[in-house]
PDB file of C-alpha atoms in Angstrom:
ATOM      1  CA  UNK A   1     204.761   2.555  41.428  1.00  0.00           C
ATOM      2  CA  UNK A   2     207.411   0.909  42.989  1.00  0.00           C
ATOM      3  CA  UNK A   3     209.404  -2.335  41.128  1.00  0.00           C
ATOM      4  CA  UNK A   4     212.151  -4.450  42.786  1.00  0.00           C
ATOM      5  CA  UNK A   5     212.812  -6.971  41.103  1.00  0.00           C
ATOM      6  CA  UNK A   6     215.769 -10.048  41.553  1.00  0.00           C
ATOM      7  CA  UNK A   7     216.509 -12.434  38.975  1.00  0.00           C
ATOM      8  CA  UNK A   8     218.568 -15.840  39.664  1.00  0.00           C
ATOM      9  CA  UNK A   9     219.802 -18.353  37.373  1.00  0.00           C
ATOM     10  CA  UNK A  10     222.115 -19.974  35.440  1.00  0.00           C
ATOM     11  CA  UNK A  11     224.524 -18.779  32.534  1.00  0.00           C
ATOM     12  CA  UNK A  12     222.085 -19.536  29.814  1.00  0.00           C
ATOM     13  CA  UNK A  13     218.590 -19.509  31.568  1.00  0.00           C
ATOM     14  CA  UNK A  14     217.768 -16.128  30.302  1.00  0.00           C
ATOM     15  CA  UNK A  15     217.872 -13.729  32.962  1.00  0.00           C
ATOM     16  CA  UNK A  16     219.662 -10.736  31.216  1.00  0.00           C
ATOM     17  CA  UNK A  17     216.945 -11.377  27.914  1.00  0.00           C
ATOM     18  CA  UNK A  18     213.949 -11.575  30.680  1.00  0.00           C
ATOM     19  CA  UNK A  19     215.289  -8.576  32.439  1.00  0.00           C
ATOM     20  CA  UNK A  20     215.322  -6.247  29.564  1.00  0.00           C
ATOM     21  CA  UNK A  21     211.597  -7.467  28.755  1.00  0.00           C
ATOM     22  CA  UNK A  22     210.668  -6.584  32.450  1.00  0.00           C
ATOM     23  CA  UNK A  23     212.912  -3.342  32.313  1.00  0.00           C
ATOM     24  CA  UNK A  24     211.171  -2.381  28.877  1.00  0.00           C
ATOM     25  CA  UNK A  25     207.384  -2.919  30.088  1.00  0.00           C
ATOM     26  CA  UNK A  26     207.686  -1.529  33.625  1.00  0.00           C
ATOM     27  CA  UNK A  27     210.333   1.511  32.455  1.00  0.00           C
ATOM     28  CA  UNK A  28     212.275   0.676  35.613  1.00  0.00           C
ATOM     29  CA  UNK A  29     216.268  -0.033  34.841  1.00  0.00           C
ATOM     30  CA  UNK A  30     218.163  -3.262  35.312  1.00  0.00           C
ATOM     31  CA  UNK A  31     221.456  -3.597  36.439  1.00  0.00           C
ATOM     32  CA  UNK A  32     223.710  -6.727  35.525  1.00  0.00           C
ATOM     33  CA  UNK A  33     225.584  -8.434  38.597  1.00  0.00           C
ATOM     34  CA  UNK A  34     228.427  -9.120  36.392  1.00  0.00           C
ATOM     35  CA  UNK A  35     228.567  -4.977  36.208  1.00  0.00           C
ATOM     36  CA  UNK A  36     228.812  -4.946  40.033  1.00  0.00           C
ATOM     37  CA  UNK A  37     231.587  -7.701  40.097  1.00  0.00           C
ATOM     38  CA  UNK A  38     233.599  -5.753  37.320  1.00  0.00           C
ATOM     39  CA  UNK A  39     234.513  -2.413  36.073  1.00  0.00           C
ATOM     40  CA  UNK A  40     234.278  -2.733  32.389  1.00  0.00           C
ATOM     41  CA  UNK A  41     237.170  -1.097  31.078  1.00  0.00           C
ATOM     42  CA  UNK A  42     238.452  -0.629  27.297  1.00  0.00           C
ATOM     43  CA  UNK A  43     241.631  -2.099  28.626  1.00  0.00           C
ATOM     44  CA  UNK A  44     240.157  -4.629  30.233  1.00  0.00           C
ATOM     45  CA  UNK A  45     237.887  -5.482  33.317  1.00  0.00           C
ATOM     46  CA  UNK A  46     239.008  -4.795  36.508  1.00  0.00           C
ATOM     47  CA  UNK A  47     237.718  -6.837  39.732  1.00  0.00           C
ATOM     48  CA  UNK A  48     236.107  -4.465  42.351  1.00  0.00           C
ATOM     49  CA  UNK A  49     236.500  -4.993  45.860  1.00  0.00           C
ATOM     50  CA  UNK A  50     234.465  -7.142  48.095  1.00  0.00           C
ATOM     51  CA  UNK A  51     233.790  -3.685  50.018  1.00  0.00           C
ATOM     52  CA  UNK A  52     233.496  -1.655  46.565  1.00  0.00           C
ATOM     53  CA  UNK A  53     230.997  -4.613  45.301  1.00  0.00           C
ATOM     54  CA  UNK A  54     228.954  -4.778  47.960  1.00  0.00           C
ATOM     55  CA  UNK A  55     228.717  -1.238  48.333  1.00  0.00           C
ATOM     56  CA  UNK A  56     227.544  -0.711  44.534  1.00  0.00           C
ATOM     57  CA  UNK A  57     225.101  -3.698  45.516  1.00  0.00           C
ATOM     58  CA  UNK A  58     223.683  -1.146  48.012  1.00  0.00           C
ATOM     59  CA  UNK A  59     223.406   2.187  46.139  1.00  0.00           C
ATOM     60  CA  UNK A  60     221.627   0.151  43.385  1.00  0.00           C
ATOM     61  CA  UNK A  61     219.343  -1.834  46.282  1.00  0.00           C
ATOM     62  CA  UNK A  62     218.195   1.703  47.474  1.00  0.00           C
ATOM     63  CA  UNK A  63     217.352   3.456  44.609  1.00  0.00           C
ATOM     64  CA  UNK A  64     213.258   3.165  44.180  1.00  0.00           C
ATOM     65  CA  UNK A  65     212.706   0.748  41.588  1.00  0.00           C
ATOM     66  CA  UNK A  66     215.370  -1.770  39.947  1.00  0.00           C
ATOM     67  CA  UNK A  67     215.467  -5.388  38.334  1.00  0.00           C
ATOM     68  CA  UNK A  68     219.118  -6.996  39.188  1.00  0.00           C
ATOM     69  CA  UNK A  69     220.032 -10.239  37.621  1.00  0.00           C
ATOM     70  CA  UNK A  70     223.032 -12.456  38.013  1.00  0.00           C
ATOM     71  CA  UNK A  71     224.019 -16.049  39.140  1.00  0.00           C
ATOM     72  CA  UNK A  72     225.780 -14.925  42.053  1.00  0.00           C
ATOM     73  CA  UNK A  73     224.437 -15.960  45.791  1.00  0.00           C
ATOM     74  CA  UNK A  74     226.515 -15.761  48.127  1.00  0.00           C
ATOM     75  CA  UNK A  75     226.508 -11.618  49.192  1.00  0.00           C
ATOM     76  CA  UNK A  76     223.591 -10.639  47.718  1.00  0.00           C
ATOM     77  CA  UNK A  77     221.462 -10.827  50.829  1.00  0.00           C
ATOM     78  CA  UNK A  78     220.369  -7.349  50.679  1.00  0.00           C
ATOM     79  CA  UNK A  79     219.087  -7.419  47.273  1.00  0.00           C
ATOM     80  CA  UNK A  80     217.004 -10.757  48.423  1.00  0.00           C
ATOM     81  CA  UNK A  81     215.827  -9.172  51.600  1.00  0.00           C
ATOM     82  CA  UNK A  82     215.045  -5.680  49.208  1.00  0.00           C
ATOM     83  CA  UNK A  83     212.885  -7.154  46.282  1.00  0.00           C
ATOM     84  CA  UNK A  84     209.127  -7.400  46.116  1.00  0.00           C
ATOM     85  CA  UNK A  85     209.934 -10.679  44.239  1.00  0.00           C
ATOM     86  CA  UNK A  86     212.510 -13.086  43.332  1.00  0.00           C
ATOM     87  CA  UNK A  87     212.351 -15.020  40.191  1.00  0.00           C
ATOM     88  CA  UNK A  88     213.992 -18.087  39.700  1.00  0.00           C
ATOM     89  CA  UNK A  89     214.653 -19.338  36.150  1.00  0.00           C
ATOM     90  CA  UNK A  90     215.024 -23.154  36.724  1.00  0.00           C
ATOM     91  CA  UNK A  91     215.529 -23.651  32.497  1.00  0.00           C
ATOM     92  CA  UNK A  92     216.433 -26.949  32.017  1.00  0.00           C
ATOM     93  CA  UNK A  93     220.744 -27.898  31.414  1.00  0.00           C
ATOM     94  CA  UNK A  94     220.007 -29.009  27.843  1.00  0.00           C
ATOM     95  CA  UNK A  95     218.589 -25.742  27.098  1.00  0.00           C
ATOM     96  CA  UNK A  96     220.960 -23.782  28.714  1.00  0.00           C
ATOM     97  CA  UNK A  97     223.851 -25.691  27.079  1.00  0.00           C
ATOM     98  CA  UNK A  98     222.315 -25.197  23.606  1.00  0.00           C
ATOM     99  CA  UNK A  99     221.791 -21.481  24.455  1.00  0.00           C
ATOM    100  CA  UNK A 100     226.171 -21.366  25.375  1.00  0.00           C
ATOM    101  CA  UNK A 101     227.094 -22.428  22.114  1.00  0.00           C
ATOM    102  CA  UNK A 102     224.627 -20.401  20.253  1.00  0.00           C
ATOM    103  CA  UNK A 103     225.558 -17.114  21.835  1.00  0.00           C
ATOM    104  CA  UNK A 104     229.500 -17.620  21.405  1.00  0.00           C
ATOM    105  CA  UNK A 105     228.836 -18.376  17.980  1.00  0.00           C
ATOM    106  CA  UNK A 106     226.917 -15.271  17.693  1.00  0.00           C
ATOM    107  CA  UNK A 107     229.514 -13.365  19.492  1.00  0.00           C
ATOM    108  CA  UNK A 108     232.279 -14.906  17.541  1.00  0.00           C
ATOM    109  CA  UNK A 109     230.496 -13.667  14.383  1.00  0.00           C
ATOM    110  CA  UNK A 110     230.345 -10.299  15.972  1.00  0.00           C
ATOM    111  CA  UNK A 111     225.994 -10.575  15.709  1.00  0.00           C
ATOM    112  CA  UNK A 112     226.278 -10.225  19.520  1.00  0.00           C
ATOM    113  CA  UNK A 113     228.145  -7.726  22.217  1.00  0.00           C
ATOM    114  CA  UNK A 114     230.381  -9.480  24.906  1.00  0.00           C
ATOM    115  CA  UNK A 115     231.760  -8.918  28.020  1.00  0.00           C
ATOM    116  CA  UNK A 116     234.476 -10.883  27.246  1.00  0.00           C
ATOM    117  CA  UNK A 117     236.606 -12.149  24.347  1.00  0.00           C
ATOM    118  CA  UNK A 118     234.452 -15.431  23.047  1.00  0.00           C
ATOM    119  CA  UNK A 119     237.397 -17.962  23.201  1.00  0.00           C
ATOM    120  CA  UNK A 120     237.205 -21.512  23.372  1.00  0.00           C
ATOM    121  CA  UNK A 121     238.465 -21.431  26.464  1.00  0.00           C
ATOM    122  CA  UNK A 122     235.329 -19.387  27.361  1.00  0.00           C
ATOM    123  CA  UNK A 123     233.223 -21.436  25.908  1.00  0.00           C
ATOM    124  CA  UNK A 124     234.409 -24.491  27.472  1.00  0.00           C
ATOM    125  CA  UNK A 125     234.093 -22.606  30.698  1.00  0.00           C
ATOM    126  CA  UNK A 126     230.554 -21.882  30.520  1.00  0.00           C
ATOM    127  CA  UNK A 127     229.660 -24.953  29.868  1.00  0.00           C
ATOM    128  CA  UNK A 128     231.109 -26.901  31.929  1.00  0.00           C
ATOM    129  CA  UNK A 129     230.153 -24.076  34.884  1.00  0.00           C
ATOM    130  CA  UNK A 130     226.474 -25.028  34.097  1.00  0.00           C
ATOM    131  CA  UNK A 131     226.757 -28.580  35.685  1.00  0.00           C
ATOM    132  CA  UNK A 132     228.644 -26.994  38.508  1.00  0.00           C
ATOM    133  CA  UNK A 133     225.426 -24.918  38.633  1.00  0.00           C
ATOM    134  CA  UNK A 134     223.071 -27.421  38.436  1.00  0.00           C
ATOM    135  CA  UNK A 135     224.794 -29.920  41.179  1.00  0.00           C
ATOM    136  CA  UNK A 136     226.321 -27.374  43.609  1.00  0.00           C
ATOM    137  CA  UNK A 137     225.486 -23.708  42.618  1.00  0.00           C
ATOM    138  CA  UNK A 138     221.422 -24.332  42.213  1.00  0.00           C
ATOM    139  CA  UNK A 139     220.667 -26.486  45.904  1.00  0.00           C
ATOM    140  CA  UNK A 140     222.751 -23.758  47.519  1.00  0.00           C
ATOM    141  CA  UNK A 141     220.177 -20.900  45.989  1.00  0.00           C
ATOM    142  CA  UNK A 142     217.113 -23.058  46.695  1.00  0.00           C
ATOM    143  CA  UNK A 143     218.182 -23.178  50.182  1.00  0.00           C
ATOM    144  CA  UNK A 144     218.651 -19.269  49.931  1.00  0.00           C
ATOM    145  CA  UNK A 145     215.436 -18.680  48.821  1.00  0.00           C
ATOM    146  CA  UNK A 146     213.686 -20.856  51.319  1.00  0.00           C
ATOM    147  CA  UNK A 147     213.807 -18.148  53.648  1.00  0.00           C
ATOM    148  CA  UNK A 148     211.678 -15.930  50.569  1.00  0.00           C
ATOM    149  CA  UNK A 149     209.627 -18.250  49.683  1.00  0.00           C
ATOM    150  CA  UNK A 150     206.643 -15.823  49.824  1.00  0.00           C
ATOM    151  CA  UNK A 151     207.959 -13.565  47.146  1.00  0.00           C
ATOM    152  CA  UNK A 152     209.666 -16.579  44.731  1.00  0.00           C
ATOM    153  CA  UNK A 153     208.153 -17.279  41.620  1.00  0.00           C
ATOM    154  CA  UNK A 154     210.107 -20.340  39.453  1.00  0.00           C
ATOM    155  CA  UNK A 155     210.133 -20.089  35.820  1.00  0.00           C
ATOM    156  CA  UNK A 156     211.078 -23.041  33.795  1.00  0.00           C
ATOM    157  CA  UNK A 157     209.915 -22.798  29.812  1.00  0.00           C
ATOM    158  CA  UNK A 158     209.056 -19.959  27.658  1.00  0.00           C
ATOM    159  CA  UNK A 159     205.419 -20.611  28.156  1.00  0.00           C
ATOM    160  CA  UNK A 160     206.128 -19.909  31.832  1.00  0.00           C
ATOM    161  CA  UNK A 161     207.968 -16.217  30.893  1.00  0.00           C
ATOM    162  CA  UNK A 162     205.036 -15.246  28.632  1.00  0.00           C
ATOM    163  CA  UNK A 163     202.400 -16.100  31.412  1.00  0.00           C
ATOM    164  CA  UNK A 164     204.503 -14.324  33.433  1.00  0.00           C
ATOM    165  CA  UNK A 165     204.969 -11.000  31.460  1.00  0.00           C
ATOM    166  CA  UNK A 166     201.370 -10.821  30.508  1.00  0.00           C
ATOM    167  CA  UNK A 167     200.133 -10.937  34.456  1.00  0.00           C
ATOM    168  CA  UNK A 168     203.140  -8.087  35.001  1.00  0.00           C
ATOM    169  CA  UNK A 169     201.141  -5.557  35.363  1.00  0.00           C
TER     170      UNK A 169
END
């Protein structure tokens, strides 16, 4: 059986942690948007192009199943347009705050992997990116999805991801 899944959120809402569940108990792979922005390199991450991004975007849209999962919006129409379903994780900015600071500390203590070097700076970033999110960034994707709103299913608590997982299947 066919799988394509999209998840949207915020840094902190738990899309990468939901994907891997998904990607685990439907054996289909996810792929992180971040990954399609950026070639991870030891020396460093390099930017892709817009037409190298997009066209990454596409190889992974038409391959036969896939979960993708990212905060970005704005050219990822034809992962929208390609997915049997769209979740949404609407986790409240408390949570998602709380869920920064606790994964730069576990970065910083080396208990977690990172894309990045976990600097203050970085932190501070994040952080402050989530109210950007939740007053610009998150109207902008609910008026995206309007046009899906047959295939969007909103997640907000933990209670909603286990209902979720167990009626998977």
């Amino acid at each position: 059986m066919s799988y394509k899944i999209h998840i949207i959120g915020s840094i902190g809402s738990g899309k990468t942690t939901l994907a891997k569940m998904i990607s685990e108990q439907l054996n289909v792979p996810h792929f992180e948007l971040d990954n399609v922005v950026w070639i991870r390199l030891a020396s460093g991450d390099k930017k892709r192009t817009d037409y190298d991004r997009d066209l990454y975007l596409q190889e992974i849209v038409n391959t036969q199943s896939w979960i993708i999962e990212g905060v970005h919006h704005k050219w990822i129409s034809k992962s929208l347009e390609e997915a049997d379903q769209i979740i949404f994780l609407d986790i409240s900015l408390l949570k998602r705050r709380w869920r920064i600071i606790h994964r730069f500390i576990k970065q910083k203590f080396g208990v977690e992997k990172a894309n990045y070097k976990p600097s203050l700076k970085i932190l501070k970033f994040l952080y402050n990116y989530n109210t950007v999110f939740e007053h610009k960034s998150k109207p902008e994707i609910l008026s995206v999805l309007s046009d899906y709103k047959n295939k969007v299913v909103f997640i907000k608590n933990d209670q909603d991801i286990k209902h979720y997982l167990n009626h998977l299947t």
